[in-house]
Short mmCIF file of C-alpha atoms in Angstrom, two decimals:
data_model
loop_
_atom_site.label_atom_id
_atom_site.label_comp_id
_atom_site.label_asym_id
_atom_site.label_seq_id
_atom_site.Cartn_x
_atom_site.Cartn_y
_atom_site.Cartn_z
CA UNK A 1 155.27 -119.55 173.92
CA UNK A 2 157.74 -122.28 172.56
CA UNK A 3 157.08 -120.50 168.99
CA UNK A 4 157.68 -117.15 170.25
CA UNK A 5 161.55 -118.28 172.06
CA UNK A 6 161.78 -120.06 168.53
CA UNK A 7 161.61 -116.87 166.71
CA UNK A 8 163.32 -115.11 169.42
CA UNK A 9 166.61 -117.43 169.15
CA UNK A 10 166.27 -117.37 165.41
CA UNK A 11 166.07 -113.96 164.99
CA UNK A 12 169.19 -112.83 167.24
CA UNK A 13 171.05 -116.10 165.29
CA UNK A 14 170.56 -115.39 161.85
CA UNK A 15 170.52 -111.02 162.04
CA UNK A 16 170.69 -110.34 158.37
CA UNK A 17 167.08 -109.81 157.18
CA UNK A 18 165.73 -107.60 154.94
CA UNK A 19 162.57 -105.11 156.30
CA UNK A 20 160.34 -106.82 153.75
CA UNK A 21 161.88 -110.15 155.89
CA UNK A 22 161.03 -108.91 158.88
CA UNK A 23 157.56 -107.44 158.07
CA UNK A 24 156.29 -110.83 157.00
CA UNK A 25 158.11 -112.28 160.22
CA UNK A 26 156.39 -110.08 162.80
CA UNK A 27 152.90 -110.17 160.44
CA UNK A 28 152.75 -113.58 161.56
CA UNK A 29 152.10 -113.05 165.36
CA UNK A 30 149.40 -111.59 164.32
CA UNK A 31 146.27 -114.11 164.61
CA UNK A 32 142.84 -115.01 164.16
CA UNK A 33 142.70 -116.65 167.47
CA UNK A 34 144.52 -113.83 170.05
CA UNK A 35 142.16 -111.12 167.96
CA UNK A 36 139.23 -113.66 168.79
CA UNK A 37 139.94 -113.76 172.52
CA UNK A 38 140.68 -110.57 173.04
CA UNK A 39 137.43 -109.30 171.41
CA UNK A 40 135.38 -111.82 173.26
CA UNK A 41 136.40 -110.16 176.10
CA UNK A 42 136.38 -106.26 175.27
CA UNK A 43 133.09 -106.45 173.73
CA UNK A 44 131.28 -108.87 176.62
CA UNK A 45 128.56 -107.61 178.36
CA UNK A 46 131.43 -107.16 181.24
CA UNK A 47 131.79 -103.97 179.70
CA UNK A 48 128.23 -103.10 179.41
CA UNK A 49 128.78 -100.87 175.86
CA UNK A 50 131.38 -99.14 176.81
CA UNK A 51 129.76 -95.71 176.80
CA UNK A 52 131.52 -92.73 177.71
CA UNK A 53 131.47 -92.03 181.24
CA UNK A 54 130.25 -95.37 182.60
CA UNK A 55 131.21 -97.93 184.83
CA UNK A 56 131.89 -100.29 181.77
CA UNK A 57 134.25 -97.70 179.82
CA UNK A 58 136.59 -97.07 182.68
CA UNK A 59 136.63 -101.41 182.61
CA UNK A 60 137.52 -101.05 179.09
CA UNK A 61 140.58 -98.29 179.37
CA UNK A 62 141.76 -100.27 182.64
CA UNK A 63 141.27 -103.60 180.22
CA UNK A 64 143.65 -101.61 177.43
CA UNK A 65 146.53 -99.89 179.96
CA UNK A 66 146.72 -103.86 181.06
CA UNK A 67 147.49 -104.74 177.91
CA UNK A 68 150.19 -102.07 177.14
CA UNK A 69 151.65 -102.66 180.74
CA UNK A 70 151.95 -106.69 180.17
CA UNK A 71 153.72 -106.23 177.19
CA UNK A 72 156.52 -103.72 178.11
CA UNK A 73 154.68 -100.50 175.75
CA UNK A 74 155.55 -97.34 177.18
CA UNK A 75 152.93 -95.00 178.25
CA UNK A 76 152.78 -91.91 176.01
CA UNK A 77 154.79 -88.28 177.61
CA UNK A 78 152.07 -86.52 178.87
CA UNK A 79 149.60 -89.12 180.27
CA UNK A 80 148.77 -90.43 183.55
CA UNK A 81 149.57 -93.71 183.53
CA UNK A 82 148.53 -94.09 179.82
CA UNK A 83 145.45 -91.87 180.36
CA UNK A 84 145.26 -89.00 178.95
CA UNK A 85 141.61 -87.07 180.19
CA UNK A 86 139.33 -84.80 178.91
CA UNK A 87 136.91 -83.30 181.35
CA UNK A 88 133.60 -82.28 180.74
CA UNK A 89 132.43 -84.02 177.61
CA UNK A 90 128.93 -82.81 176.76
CA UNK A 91 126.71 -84.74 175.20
CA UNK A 92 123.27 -84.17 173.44
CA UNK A 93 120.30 -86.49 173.18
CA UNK A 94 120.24 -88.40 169.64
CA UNK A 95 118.54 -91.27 168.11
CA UNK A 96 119.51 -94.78 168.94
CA UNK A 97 117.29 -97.29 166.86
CA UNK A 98 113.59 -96.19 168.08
CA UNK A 99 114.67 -94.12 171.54
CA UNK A 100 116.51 -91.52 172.96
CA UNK A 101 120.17 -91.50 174.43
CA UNK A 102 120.29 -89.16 177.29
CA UNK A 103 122.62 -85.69 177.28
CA UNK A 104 124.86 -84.85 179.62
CA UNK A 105 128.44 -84.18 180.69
CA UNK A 106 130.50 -86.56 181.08
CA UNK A 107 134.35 -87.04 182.05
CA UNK A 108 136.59 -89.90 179.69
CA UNK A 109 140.04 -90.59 178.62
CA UNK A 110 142.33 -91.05 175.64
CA UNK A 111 144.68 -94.38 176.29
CA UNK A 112 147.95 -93.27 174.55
CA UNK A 113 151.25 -95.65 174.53
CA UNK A 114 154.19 -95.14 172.22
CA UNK A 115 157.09 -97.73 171.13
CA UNK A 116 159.85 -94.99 170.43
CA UNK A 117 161.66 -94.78 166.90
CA UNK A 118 165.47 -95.84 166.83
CA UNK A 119 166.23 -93.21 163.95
CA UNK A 120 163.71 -90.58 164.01
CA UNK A 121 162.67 -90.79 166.93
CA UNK A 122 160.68 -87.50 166.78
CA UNK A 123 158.80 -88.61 163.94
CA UNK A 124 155.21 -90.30 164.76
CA UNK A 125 152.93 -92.58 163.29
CA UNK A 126 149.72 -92.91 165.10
CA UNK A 127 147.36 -95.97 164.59
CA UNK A 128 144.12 -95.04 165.89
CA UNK A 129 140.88 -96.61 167.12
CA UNK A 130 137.43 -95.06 169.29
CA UNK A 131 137.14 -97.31 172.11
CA UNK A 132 133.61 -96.10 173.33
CA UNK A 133 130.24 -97.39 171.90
CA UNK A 134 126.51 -97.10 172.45
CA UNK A 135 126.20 -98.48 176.67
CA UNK A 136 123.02 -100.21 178.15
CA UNK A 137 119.44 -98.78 176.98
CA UNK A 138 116.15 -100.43 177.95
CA UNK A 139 118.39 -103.28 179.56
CA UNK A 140 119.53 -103.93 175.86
CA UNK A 141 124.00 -103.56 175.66
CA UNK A 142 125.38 -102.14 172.54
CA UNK A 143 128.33 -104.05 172.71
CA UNK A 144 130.05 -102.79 169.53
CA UNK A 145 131.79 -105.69 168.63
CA UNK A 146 132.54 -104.69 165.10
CA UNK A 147 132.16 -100.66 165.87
CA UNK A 148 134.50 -100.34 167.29
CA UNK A 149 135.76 -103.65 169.25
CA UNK A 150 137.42 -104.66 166.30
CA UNK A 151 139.68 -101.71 165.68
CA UNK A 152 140.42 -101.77 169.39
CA UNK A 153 142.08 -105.25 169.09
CA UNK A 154 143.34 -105.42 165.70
CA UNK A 155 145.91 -101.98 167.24
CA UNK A 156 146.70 -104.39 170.31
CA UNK A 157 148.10 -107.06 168.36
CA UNK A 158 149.73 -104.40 166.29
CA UNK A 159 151.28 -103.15 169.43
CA UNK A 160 152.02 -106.84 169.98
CA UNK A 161 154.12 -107.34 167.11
CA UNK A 162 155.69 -104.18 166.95
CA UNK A 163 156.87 -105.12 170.96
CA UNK A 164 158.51 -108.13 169.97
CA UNK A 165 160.33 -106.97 166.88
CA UNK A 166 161.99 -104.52 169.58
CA UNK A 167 162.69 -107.41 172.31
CA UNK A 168 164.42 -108.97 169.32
CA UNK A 169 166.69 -105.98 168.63
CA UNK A 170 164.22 -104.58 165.63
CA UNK A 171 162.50 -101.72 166.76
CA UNK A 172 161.04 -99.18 164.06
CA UNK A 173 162.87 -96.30 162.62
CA UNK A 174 160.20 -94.31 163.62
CA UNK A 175 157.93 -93.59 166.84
CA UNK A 176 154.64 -95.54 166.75
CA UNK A 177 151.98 -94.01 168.85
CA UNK A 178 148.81 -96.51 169.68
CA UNK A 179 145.74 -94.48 170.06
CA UNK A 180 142.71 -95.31 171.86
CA UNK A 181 140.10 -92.32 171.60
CA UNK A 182 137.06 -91.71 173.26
CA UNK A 183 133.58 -90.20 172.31
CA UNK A 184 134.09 -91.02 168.98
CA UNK A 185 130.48 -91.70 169.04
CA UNK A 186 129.63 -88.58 170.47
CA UNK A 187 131.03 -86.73 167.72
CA UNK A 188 134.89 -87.32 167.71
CA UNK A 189 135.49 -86.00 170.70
CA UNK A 190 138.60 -88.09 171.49
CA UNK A 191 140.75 -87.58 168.60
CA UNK A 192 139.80 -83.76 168.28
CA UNK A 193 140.96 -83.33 171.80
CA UNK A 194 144.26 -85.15 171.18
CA UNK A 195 145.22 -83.05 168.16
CA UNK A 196 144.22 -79.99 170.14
CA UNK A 197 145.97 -81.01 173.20
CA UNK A 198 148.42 -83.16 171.35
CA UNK A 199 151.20 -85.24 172.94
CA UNK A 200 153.47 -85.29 170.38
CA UNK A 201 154.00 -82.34 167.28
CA UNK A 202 151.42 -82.48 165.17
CA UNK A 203 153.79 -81.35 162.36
CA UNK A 204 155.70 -84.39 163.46
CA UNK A 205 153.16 -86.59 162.92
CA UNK A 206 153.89 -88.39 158.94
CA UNK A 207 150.48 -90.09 159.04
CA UNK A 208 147.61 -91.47 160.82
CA UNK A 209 145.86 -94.98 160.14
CA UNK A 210 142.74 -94.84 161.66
CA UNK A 211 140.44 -98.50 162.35
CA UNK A 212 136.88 -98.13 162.48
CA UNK A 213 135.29 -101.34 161.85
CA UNK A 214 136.89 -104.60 160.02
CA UNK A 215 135.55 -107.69 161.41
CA UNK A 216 132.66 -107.60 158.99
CA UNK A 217 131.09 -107.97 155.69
CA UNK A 218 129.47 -105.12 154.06
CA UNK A 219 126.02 -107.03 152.87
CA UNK A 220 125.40 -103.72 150.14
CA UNK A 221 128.06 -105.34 147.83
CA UNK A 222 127.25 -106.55 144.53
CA UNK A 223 130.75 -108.51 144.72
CA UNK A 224 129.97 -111.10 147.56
CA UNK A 225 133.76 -111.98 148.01
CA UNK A 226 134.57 -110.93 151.80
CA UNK A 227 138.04 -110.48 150.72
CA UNK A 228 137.49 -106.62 150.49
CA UNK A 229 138.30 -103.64 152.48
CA UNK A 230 137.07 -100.32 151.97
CA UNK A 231 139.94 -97.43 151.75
CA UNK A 232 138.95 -93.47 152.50
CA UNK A 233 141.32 -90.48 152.40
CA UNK A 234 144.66 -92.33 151.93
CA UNK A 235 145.12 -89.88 148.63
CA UNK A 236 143.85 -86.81 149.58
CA UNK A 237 146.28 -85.87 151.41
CA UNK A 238 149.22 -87.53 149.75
CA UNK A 239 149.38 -89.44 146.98
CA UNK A 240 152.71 -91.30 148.07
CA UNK A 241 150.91 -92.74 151.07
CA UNK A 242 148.16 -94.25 148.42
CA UNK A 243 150.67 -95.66 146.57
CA UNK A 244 152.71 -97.28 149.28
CA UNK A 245 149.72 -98.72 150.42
CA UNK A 246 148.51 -100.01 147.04
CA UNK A 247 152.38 -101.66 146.63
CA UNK A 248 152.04 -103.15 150.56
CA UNK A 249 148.76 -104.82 149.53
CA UNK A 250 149.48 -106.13 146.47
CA UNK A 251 152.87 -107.67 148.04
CA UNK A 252 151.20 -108.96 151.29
CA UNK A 253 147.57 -109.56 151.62
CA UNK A 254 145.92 -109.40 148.18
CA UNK A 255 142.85 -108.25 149.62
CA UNK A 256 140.33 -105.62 147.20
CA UNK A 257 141.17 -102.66 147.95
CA UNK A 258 137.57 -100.85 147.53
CA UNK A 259 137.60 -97.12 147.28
CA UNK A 260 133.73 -96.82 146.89
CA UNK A 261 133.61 -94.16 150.10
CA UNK A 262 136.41 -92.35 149.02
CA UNK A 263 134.60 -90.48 146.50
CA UNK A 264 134.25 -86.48 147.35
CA UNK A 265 130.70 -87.13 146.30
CA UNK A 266 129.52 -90.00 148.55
CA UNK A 267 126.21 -89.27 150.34
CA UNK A 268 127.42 -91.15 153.48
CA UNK A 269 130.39 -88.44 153.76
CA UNK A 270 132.10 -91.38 155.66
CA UNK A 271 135.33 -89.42 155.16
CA UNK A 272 134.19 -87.20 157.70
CA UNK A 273 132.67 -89.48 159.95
CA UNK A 274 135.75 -90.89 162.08
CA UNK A 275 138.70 -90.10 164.03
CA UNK A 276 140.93 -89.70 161.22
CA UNK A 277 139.60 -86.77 160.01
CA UNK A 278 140.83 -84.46 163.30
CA UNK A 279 144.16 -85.61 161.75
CA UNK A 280 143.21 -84.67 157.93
CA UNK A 281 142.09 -81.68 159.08
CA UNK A 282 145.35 -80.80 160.45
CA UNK A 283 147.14 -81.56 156.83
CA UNK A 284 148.36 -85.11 158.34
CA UNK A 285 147.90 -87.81 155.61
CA UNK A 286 145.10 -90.40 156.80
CA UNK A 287 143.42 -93.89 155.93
CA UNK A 288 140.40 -94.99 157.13
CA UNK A 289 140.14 -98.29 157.51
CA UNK A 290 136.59 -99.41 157.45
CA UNK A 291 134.37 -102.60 155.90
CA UNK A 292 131.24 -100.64 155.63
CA UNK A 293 127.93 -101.22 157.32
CA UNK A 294 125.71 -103.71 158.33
CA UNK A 295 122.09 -104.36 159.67
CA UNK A 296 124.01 -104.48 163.13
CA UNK A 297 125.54 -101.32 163.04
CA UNK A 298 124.70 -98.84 165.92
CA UNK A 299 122.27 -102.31 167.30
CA UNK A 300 122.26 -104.38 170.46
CA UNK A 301 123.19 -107.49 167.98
CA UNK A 302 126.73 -106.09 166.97
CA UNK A 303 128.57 -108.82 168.88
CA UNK A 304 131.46 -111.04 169.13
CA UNK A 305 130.05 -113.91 167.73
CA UNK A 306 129.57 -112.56 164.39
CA UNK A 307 132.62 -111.08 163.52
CA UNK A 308 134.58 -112.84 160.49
CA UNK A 309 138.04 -113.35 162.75
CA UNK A 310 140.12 -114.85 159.60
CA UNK A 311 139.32 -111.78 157.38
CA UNK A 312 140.34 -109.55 160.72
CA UNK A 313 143.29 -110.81 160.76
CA UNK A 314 144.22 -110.49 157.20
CA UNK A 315 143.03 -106.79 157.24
CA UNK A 316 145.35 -106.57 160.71
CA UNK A 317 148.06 -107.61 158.61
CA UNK A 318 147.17 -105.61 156.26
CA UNK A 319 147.65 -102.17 158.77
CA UNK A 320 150.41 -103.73 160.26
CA UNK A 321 152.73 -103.81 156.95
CA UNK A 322 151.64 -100.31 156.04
CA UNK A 323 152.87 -98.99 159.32
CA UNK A 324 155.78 -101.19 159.34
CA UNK A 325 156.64 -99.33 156.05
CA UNK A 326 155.61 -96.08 157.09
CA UNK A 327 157.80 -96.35 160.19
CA UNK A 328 160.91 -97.77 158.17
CA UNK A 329 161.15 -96.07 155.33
CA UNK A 330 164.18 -93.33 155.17
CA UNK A 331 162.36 -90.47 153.97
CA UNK A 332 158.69 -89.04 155.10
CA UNK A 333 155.91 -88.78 153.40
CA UNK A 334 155.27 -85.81 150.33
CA UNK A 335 152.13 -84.17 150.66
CA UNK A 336 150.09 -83.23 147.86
CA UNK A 337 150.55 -79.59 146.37
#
């Protein structure tokens, strides 16, 4: 707290900063500890896997709105309270491990805030992350630490940073809309209803940076240096948005910037396997954020305890430049003809 009136005196004292300044300044709120503590607590049993429908996924969107509301985020136009609902999911039975996961129909909810733009205002940048996983089978809890707890927290200490840049007079150029979707695991349901029922113009929308999974170490690569993260999509849509975010990791957070899954030909299609492609396939240029999978993945043992929080933050930072460019730069984004 002492740090934080530090920054906030020195900040309003000494005004003339460049946004490459001010990046790296905000960047640093951003830590391994707050993203350990808050996943602790969003991926606990407490929340009992966070399936859609259940007890322990309206914890986790009450757990989220909290968060938004304690740190002076507005709610998004169009929601209740943050919530924006879909009625009626239906579900089908599917594999999990060895067993079954029952069908059904189900009701859920987006959790949509929004830190308006100062100079184009009506131009949105949405950082996205599914907030459901697997729930409590044979008395086992998916917890989903890593799919997709740690997307879930890296965007609230996103939304942390961006908050205080604008309680210390630096808000973004641009709207930033943080984007917790449901039933991704039930076949990106959330996201599809949000850019079907969207809250903001779609053809307003310059990008979307979508987190699904970074807290761990893909155990497939040849190259055992954890300071990797896998990129999808971010130049099939536009090339510009590739390159910015090529420049932003080369000037920030040096981490390898592995487009493996990107390839049209990859047999694990994960292009099309997460909430960024709703966006995609609405022409919005998307990356995917992702740091592949593990022999936890879609298990009961994908839990807090093994996530790598150092390398979390350093791929937070890593999202949190590239929207802090996105949102800051003068001119949008040029889509690929």
């Amino acid at each position: 707290m002492v740090m934080k009136r530090f920054l906030f005196y020195f900040l309003y004292c000494c005004p003339l900063f460049s946004q490459s300044d001010l990046s790296t300044i905000y960047s640093n709120e951003i830590t391994s500890k707050e993203l350990k503590e808050l996943l602790y607590v969003y991926a606990s049993d407490y929340f009992g896997g966070r399936e859609v429908g259940s007890k322990g996924q309206k914890i986790a969107v009450d757990f989220l709105r909290e968060f938004y509301i304690n740190h002076s985020i507005d709610p998004a136009k169009g929601t209740d309270n943050y919530f924006q609902y879909i009625k009626n999911i239906k579900t089908r039975k599917y594999y999990l491990g060895k067993q079954f996961v029952r069908s059904g129909i189900f009701d859920s909810e987006n959790v949509v805030s929004i830190i308006p733009g100062s100079k184009f205002p009506n131009e949105y940048i949405v950082i996205s992350a599914h907030l459901d996983a697997h729930g409590t089978h044979d008395g086992k809890i998916y917890n989903g630490a890593d799919d997709d707890g740690s997307g879930n927290v890296s965007i609230l200490e996103i939304a942390e940073s961006f908050a205080l840049a604008v309680k210390n007079g630096h808000p973004p150029k641009r709207s930033i809309i943080f984007l917790h979707v449901t039933a991704e695991e039930k076949g990106l349901i959330g996201s599809q209803y949000y850019v079907n029922n969207p809250l903001y113009p779609l053809e307003k929308t310059i990008a979307n940076l979508n987190i699904d999974m970074i807290g761990r170490i893909d155990p497939k690569r040849k190259d055992k240096d954890p300071n990797y993260i896998y990129l999808i999509g971010s130049d099939k849509i536009s090339q510009e948005l590739h390159n910015i975010s090529e420049n932003i990791n080369s000037k920030y957070t040096q981490l390898k910037l592995d487009y493996k899954y990107n390839d049209d030909k990859d047999p694990n299609r994960f292009y099309y396997r997460s909430d960024h492609y709703n966006f995609a396939k609405n022409n919005i240029p998307v990356i995917f954020y992702f740091n592949g999978t593990h022999e936890d993945y879609h298990e009961p043992s994908d839990t807090a305890d093994k996530i790598n929080y150092k390398l979390l933050e350093k791929r937070t930072k890593l999202i949190f430049h590239t929207a802090w460019e996105l949102a800051n730069r003068e001119n949008r984004l040029s889509i690929n003809k």
